[in-house]
mmCIF file of C-alpha atoms in Angstrom:
data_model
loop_
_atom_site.group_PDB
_atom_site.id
_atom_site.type_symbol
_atom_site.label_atom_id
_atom_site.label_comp_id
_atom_site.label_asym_id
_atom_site.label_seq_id
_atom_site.Cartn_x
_atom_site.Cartn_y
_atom_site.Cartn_z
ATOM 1 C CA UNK A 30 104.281 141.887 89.720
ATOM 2 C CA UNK A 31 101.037 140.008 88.909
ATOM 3 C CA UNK A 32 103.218 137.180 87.193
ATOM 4 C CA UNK A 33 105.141 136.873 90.322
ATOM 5 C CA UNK A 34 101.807 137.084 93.140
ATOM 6 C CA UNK A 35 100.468 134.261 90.734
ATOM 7 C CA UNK A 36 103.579 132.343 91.261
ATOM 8 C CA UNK A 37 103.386 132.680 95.137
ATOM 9 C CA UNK A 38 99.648 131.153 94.896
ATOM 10 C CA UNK A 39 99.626 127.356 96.592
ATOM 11 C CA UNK A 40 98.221 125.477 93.751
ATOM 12 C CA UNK A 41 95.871 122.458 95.453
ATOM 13 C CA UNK A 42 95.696 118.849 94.033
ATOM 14 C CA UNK A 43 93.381 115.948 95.092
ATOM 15 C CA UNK A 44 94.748 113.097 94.528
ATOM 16 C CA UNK A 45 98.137 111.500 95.041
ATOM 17 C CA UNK A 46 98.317 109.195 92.093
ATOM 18 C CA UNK A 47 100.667 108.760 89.521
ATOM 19 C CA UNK A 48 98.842 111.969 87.932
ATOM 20 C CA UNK A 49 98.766 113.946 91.074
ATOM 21 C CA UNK A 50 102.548 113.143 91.748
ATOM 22 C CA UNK A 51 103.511 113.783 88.443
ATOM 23 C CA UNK A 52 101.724 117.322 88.074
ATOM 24 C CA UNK A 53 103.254 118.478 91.445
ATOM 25 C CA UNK A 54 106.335 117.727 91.241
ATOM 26 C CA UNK A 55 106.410 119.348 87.465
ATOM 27 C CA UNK A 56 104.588 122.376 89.470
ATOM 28 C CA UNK A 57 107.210 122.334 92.399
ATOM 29 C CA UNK A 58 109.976 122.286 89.688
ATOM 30 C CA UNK A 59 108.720 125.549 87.817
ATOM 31 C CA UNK A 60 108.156 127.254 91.024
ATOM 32 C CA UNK A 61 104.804 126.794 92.192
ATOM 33 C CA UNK A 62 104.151 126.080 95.852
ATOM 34 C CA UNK A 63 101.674 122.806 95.825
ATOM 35 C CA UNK A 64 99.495 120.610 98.127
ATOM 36 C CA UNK A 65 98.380 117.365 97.846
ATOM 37 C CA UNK A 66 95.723 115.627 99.260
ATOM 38 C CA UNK A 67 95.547 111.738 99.238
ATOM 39 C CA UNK A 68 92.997 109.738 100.503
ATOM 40 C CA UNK A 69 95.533 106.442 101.917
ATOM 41 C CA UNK A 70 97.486 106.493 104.788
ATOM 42 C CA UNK A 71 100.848 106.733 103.049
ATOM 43 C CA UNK A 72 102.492 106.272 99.766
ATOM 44 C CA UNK A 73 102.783 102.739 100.203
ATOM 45 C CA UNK A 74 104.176 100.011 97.817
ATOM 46 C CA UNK A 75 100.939 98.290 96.699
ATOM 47 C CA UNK A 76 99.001 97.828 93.699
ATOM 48 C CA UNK A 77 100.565 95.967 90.514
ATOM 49 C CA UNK A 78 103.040 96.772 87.171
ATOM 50 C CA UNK A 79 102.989 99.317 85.193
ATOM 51 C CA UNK A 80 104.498 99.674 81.727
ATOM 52 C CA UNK A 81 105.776 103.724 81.044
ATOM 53 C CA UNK A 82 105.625 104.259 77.338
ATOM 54 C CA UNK A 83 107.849 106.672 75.636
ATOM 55 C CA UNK A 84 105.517 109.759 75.680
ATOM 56 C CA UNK A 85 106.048 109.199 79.854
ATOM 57 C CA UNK A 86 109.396 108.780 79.806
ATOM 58 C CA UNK A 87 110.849 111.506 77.774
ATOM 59 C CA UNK A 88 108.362 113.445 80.606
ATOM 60 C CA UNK A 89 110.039 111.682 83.483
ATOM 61 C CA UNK A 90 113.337 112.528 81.265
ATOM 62 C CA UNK A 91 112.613 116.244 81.866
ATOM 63 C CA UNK A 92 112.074 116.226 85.012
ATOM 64 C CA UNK A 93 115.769 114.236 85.677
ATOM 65 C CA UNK A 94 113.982 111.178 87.001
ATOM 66 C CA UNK A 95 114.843 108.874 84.147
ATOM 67 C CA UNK A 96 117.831 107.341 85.586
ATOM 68 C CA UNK A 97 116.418 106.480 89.166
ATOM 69 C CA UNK A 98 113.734 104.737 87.981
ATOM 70 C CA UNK A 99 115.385 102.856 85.564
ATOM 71 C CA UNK A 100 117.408 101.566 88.061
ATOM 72 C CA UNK A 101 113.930 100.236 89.932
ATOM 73 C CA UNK A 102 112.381 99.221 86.368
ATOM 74 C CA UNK A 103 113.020 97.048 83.980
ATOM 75 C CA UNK A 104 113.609 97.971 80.381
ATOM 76 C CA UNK A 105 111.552 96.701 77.720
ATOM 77 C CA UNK A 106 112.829 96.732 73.646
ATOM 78 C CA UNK A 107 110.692 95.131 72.277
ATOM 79 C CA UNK A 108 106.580 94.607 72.999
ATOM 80 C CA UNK A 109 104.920 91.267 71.168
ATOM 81 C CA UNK A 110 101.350 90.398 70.754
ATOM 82 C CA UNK A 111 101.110 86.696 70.380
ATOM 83 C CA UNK A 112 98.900 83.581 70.331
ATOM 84 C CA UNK A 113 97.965 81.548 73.319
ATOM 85 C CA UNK A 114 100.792 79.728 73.016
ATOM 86 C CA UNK A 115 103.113 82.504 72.199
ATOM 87 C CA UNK A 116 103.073 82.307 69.004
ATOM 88 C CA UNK A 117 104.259 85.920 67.441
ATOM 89 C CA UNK A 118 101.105 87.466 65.761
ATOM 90 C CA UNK A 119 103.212 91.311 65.919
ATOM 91 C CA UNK A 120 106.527 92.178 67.164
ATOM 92 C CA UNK A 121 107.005 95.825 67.664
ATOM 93 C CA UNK A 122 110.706 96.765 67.717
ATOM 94 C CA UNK A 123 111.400 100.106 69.870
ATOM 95 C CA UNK A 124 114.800 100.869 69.111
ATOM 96 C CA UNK A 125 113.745 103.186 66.666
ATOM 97 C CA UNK A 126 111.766 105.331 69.029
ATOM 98 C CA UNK A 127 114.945 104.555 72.146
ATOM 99 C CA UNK A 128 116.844 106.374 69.463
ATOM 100 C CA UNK A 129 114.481 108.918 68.062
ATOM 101 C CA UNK A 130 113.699 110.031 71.614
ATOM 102 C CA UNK A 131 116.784 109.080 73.945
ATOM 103 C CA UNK A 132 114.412 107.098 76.257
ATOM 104 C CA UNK A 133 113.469 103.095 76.707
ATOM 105 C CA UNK A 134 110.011 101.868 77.621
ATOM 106 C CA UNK A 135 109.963 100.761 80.806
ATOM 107 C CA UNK A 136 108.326 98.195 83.128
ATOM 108 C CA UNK A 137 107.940 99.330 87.207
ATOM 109 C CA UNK A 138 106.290 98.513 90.139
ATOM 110 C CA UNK A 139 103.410 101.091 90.624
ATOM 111 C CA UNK A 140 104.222 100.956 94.343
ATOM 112 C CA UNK A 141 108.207 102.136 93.327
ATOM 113 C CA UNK A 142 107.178 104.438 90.838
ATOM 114 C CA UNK A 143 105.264 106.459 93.294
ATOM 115 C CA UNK A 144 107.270 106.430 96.220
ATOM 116 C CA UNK A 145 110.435 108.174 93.522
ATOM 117 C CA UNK A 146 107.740 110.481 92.632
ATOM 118 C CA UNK A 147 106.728 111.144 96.105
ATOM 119 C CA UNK A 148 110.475 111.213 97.401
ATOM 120 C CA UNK A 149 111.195 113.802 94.673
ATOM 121 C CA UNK A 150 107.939 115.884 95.675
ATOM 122 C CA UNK A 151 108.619 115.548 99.460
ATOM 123 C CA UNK A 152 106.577 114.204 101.800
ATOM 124 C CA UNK A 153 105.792 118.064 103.727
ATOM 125 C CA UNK A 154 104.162 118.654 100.520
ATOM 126 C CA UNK A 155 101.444 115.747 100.592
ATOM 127 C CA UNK A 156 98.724 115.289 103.547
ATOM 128 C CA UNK A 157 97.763 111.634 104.359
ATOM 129 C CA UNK A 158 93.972 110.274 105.054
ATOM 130 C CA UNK A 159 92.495 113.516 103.363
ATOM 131 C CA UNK A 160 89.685 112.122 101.495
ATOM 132 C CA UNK A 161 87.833 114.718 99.463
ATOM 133 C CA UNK A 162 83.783 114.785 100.118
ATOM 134 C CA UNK A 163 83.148 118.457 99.087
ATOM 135 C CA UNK A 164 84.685 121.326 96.520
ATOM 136 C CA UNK A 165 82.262 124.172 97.262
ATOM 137 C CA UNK A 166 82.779 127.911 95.274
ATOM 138 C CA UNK A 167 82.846 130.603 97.687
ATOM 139 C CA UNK A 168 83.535 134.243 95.935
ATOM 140 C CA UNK A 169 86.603 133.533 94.142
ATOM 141 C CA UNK A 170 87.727 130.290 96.399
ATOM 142 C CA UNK A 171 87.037 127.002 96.684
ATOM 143 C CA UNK A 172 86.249 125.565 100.223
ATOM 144 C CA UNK A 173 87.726 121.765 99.908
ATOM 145 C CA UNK A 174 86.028 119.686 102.878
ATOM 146 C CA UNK A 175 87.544 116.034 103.825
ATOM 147 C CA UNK A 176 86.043 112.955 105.533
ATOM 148 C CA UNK A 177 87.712 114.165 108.565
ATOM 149 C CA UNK A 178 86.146 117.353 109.097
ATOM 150 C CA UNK A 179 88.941 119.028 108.422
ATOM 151 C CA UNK A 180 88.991 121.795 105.453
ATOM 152 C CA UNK A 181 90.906 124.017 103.123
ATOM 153 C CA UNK A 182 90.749 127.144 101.165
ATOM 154 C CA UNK A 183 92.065 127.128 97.544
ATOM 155 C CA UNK A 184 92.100 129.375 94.822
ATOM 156 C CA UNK A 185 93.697 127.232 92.230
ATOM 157 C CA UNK A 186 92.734 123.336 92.756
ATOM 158 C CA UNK A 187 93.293 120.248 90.195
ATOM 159 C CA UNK A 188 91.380 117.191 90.160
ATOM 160 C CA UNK A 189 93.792 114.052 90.155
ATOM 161 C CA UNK A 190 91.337 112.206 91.945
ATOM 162 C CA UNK A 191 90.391 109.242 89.504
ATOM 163 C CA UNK A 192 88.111 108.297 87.566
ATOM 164 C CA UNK A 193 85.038 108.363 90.195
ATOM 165 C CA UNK A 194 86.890 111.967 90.940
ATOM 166 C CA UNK A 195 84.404 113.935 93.793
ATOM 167 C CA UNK A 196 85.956 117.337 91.880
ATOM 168 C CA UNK A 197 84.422 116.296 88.329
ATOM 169 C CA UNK A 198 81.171 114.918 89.919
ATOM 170 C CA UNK A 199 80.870 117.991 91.985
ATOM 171 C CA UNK A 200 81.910 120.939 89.843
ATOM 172 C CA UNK A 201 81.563 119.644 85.816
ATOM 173 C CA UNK A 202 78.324 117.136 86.449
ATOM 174 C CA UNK A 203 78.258 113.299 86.226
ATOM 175 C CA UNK A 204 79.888 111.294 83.451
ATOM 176 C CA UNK A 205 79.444 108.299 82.260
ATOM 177 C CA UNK A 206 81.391 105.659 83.311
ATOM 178 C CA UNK A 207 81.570 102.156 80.698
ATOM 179 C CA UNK A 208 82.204 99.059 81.893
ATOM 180 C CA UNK A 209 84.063 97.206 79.063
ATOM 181 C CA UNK A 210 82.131 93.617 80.720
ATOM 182 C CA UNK A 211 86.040 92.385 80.866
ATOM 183 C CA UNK A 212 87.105 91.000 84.489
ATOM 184 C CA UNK A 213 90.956 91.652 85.005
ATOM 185 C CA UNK A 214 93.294 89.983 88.082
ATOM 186 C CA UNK A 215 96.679 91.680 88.163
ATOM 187 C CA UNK A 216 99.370 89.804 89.829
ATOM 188 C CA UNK A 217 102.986 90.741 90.796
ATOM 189 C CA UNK A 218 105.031 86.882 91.479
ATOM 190 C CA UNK A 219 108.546 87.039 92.772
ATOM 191 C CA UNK A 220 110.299 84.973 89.948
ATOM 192 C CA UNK A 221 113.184 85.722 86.947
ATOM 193 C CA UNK A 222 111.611 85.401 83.095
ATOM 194 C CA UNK A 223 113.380 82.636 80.983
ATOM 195 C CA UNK A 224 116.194 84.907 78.855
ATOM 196 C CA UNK A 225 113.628 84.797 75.666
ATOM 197 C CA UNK A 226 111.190 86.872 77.821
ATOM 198 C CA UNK A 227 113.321 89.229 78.904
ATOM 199 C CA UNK A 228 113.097 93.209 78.040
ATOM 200 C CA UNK A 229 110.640 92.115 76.228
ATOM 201 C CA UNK A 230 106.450 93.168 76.652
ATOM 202 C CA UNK A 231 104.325 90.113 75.735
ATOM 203 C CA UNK A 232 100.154 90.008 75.654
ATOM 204 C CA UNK A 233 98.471 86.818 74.293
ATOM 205 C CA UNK A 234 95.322 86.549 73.308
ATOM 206 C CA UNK A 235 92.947 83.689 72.905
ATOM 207 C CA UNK A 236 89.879 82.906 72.503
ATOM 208 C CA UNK A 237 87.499 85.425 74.929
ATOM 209 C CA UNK A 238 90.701 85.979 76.987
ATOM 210 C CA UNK A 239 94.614 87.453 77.287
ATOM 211 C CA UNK A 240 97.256 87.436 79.296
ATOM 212 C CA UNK A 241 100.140 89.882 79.508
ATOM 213 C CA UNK A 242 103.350 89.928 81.252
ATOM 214 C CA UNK A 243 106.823 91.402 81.719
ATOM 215 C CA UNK A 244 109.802 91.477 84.337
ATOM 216 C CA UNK A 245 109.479 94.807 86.118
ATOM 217 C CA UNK A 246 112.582 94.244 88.544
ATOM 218 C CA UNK A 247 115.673 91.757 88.895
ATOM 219 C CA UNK A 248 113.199 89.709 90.932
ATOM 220 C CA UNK A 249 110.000 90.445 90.200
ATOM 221 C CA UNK A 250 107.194 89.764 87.646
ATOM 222 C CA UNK A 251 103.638 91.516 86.495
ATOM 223 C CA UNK A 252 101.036 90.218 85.148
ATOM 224 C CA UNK A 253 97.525 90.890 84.053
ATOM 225 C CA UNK A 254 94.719 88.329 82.793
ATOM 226 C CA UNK A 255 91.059 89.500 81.709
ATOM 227 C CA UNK A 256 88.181 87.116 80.673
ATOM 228 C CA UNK A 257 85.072 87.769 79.237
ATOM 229 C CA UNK A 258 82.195 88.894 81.641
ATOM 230 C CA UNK A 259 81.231 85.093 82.846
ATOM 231 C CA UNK A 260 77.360 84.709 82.891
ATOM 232 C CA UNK A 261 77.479 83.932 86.354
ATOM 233 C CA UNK A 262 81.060 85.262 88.167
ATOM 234 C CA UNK A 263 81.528 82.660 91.342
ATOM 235 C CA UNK A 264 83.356 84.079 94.236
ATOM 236 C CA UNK A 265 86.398 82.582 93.188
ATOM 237 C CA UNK A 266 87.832 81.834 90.346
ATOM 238 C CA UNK A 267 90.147 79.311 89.301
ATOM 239 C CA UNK A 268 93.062 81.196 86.790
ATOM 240 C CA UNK A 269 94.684 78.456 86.205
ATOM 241 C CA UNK A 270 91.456 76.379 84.686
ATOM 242 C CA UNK A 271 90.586 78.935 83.320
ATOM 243 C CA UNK A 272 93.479 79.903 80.956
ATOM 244 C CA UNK A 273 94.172 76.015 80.511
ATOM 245 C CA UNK A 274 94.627 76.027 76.945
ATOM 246 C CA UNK A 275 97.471 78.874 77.068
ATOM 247 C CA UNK A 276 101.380 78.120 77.051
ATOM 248 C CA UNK A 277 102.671 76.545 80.164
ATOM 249 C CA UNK A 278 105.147 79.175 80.926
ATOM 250 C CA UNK A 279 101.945 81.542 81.309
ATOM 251 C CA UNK A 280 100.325 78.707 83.773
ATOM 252 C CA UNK A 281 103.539 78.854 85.841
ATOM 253 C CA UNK A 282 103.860 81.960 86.274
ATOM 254 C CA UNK A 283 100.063 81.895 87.796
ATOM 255 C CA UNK A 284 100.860 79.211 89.383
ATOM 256 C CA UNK A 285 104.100 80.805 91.586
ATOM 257 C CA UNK A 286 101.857 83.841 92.217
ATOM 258 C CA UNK A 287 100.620 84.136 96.082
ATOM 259 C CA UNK A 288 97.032 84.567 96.677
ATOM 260 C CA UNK A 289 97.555 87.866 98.630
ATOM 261 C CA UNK A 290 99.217 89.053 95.493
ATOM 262 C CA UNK A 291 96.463 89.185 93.167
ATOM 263 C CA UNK A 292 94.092 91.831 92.301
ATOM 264 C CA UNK A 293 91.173 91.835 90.437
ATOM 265 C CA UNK A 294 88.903 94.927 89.147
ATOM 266 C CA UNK A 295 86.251 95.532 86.572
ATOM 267 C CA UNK A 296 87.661 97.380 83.657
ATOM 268 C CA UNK A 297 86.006 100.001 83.012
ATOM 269 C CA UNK A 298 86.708 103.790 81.374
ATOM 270 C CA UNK A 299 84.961 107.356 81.120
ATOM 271 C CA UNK A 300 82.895 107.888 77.645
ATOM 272 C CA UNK A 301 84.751 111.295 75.892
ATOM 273 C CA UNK A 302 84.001 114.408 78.117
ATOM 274 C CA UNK A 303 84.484 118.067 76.427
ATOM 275 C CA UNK A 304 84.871 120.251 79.612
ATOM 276 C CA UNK A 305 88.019 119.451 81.612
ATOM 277 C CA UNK A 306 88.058 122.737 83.225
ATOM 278 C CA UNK A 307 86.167 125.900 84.524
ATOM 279 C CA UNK A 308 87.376 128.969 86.179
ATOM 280 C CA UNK A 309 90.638 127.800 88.223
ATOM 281 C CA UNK A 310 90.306 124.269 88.727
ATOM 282 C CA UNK A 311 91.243 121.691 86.007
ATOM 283 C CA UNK A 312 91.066 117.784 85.868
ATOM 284 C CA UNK A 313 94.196 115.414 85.097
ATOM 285 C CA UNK A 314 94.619 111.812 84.463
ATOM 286 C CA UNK A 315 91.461 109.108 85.084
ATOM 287 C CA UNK A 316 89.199 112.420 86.140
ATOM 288 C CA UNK A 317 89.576 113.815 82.498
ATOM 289 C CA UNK A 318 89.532 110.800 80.552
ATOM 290 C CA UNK A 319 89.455 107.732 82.131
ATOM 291 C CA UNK A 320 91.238 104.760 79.636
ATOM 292 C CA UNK A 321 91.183 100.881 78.924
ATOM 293 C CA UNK A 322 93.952 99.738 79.345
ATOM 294 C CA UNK A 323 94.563 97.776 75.739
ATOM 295 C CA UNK A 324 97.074 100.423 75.093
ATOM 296 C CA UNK A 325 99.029 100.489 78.080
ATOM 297 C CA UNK A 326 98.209 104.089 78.477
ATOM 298 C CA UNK A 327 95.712 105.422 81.484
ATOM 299 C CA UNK A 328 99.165 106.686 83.969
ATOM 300 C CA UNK A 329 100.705 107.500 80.545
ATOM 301 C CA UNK A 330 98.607 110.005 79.659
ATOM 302 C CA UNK A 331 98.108 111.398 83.044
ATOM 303 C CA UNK A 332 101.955 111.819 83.468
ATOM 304 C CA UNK A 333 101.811 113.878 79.665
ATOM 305 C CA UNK A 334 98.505 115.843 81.184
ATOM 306 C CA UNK A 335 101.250 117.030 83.841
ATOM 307 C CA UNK A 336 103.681 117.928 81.496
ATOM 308 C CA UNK A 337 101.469 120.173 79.452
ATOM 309 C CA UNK A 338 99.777 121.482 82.300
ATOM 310 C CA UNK A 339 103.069 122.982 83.523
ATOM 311 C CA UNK A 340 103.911 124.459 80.279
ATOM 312 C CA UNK A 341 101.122 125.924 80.047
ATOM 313 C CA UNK A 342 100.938 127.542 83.536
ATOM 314 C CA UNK A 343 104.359 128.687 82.988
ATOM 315 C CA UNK A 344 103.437 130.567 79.832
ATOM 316 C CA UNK A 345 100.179 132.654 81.120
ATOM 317 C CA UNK A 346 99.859 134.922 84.014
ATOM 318 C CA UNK A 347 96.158 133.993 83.912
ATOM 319 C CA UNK A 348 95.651 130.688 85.559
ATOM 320 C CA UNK A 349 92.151 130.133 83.842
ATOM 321 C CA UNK A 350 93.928 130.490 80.577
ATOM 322 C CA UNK A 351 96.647 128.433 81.082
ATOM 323 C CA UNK A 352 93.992 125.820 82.036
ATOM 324 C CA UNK A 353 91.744 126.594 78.402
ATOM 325 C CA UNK A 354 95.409 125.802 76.875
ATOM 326 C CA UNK A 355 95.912 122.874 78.559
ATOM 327 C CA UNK A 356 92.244 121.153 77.346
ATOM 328 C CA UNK A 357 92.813 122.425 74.153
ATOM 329 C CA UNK A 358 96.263 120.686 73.619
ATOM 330 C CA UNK A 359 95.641 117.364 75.081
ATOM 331 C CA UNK A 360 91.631 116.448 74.152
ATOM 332 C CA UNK A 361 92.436 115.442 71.069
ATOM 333 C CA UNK A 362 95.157 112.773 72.330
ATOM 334 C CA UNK A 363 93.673 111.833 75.205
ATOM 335 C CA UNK A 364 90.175 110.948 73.621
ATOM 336 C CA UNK A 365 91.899 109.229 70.795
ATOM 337 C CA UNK A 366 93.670 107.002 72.943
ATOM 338 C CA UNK A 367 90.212 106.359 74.869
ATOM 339 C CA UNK A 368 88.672 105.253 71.645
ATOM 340 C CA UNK A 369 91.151 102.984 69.995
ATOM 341 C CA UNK A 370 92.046 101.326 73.588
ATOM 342 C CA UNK A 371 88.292 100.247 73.516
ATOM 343 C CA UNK A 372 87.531 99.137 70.372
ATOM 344 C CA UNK A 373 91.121 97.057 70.865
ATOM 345 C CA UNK A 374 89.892 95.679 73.840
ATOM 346 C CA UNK A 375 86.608 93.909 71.808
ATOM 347 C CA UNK A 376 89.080 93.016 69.090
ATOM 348 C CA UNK A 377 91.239 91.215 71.492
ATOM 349 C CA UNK A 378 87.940 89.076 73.650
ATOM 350 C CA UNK A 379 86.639 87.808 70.185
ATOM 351 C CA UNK A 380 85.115 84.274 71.032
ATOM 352 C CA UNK A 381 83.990 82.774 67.454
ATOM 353 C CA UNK A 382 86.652 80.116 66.520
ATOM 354 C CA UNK A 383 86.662 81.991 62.728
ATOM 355 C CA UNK A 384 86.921 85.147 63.998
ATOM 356 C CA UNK A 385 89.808 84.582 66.376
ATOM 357 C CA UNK A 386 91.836 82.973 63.197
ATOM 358 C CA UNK A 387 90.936 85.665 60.808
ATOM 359 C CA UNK A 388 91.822 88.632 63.416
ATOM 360 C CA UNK A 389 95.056 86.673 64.135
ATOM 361 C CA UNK A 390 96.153 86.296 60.087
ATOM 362 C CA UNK A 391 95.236 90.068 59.866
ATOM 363 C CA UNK A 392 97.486 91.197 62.757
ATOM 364 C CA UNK A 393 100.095 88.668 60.996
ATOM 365 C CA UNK A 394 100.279 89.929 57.605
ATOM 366 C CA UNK A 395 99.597 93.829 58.634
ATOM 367 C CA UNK A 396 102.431 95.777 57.565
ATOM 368 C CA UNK A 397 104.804 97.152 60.588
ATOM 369 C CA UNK A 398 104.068 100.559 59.191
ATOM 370 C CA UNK A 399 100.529 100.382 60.704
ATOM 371 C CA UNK A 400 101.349 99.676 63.683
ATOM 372 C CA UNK A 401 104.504 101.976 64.135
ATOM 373 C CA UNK A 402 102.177 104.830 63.212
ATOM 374 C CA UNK A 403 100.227 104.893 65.809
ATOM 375 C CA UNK A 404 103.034 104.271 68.373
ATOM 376 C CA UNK A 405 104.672 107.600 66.807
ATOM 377 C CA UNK A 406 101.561 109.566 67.620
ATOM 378 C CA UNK A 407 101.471 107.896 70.873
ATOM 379 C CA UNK A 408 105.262 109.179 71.609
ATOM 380 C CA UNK A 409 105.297 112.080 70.640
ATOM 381 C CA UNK A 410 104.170 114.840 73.569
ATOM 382 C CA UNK A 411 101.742 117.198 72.440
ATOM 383 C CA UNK A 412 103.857 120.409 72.740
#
C-alpha cells in the first residue's frame, strides 16, 4: 500500500530542458504523475545543434523515441578531430559501438529534440512562464513560489533548472561556477555538407581557436566556434577574420549563416559538487554538474541522470533513498566527464606555435585504443 500511495505522489520538476523533459517523461512512463515548470513561453524551436552520444541514445532507445528522432536528426558514423585545414589529426570510427549497442550517434536540432520530448510528455503536463524565485521547506513540503505570484506545494521536487539552478542555490548553498575564458558563437545555416562531410562529426582546432560542425537535418547545418578570451572583446566580432587562416569550406559555411542565427555565450561549467540531494528533492543535468562542452556531453549526461533516476525510484518505496542511489551511481561519471571536458578544452586553445605542432603529432600517432577507451566508458549507462 505504501509502494502504491508513493506512486500516486505528483513528482515536481523545475525546469523544462532537455534534462527536465527527459526525467519526466522516463517518470510518466514508470507511472509517476509529474509537473513541470518552465520558465519560456513555450517549447519553442530555438537555440542551436546538439550531438546525442551513445550513452543518450540507447536512453532515448528505451524510452521508444529512437526512431522519431532519427528521422529529425542526422546520423553521424564517424567523429574527426582535425587541423585548421581539415587535416585528420584522429578519426574515431563508431560502428563498433552502433553495433555493440544497437544505436547511432546522432546530430539534432535542440529546438526538435525538445518539442519530441515535449510531444511525448504532453503539453497538460508542463506549465509555461513559471519561473522559479523560491523553494521554501514547510513541515514535510516544499512551497515552490514563481515570478508570477503564483505558487505550489510539493513533496517530491527535482531541480532541472540549469546550471544557475534557484533549487541548488536555495536548498544545497552556492557553487562555484568557472568560466573556461573561451567565447563560443553557435550557428545553425540552412545549407547541405559536401558528401565527404556527411554523417560525419568534425572539430578543428588551431591555433587559440576551433571550429566544429555537422549536418543535423536534410537541410540544415550546426556549428560552433570558440576563441580565446580576447584582451579586449569589441561588440562585434568579425568570424570570418577571425578564423581566416582555417579551410575555406569552414569560412563558407560562416559566411551563409544569417546574423539572427548566431549565438554566442561564455563557456563556462560548475567545479565538482558532492551533495546532489537532501531529503526529497534531487538535482539533474547542468544543476548537478554543470559541463564544458569539449566532450559533447552536458544534455548527454542529463538525459543518463534521467535514466538512473527512474530506476532508481522504481526500485525503493522511499523516495529519499532512491535519490541517495541515484548520487551514488552517477557522481563518479558525471564528475569525470566534468574534468576531462576541461582540461580538453585548454588542450585544444593552445596558442604557442610548438605547442600546437607537438599536441597535434601526439593526437596523430596516439593509438585508437586510447581514445576508444574512454568513448566505452562514456557509452556505457551506469546501471
Amino acid at each position: 500500500m505504501q509502494k502504491n500511495h508513493l506512486m500516486k505522489e505528483t513528482i515536481h520538476i523545475i525546469g523544462a530542458g532537455i534534462g527536465g523533459l527527459t526525467t519526466a517523461l522516463t517518470l510518466k512512463q514508470k507511472g509517476h504523475p509529474v509537473q513541470l515548470y518552465e520558465s519560456a513561453a513555450a517549447i519553442k524551436p530555438v537555440g542551436a545543434g546538439i550531438v546525442l552520444a551513445s550513452n543518450a541514445m540507447q536512453v532515448f532507445q528505451k524510452l521508444g523515441l529512437q526512431l522519431q528522432l532519427e528521422e529529425a536528426g542526422h546520423i553521424i558514423h564517424e567523429m574527426r578531430l582535425t587541423d585548421e585545414h581539415i587535416n585528420p589529426l584522429s578519426i574515431g570510427d563508431l560502428t563498433y559501438f552502433e553495433n555493440k549497442y544497437q544505436v547511432s550517434n546522432l546530430a539534432i536540432h535542440r529546438g526538435d529534440l525538445q518539442r519530441i520530448l515535449a510531444e511525448n510528455i504532453g503539453l497538460e503536463h508542463i506549465a509555461f512562464s513559471k519561473r522559479l524565485v523560491s523553494i521554501v521547506k514547510k513541515a514535510t513540503m516544499y512551497e515552490l513560489t514563481f515570478e508570477d505570484g503564483s505558487t505550489a506545494i510539493a513533496k517530491i521536487v527535482i531541480g532541472a533548472d540549469g546550471i544557475h539552478s534557484k533549487v541548488r542555490n536555495q536548498l544545497f548553498g552556492e557553487h562555484r561556477i568557472r568560466n573556461a575564458q573561451q567565447p563560443c558563437w553557435r550557428g545553425i545555416c540552412e545549407m547541405v555538407l559536401p558528401k565527404k562531410y556527411q554523417h560525419k562529426g568534425h572539430e578543428a582546432w588551431g591555433r587559440g581557436k576551433r571550429f566544429g560542425f555537422f549536418q543535423i537535418n536534410a537541410q540544415k547545418v550546426y556549428w560552433f566556434a570558440l576563441i580565446n578570451q580576447l584582451k579586449t572583446m569589441p561588440p562585434t566580432v568579425n568570424l570570418l577574420e577571425l578564423f581566416q587562416d582555417f579551410h575555406p569550406d569552414i569560412l563558407n559555411i560562416i559566411r551563409l549563416t544569417l546574423d539572427n542565427q548566431i549565438i554566442m555565450n561564455d563557456i563556462i561549467d560548475l567545479k565538482p559538487m558532492y551533495n546532489w540531494q537532501k531529503d526529497t528533492v534531487c538535482l539533474v543535468g547542468d544543476a548537478a554538474h554543470a559541463t564544458t562542452p569539449n566532450l559533447g556531453q552536458g544534455a548527454c549526461q542529463a538525459v543518463e541522470d534521467a535514466y538512473i533516476l527512474g530506476k532508481c525510484l522504481e526500485n525503493n518505496v522511499d523516495t529519499s533513498v532512491a535519490f541517495q542511489q541515484y548520487e551514488q551511481k552517477r557522481m563518479k561519471k558525471a564528475h569525470m566527464i566534468v574534468n576531462i571536458s576541461w582540461q580538453m578544452g585548454i588542450l585544444a586553445h593552445l596558442e604557442n606555435r610548438l605547442g600546437v605542432w607537438v599536441r597535434n603529432k601526439m593526437l596523430q600517432c596516439a593509438p585508437k585504443s586510447s581514445s576508444l577507451k574512454l568513448v566505452e566508458q562514456i557509452a556505457q549507462l551506469d546501471e
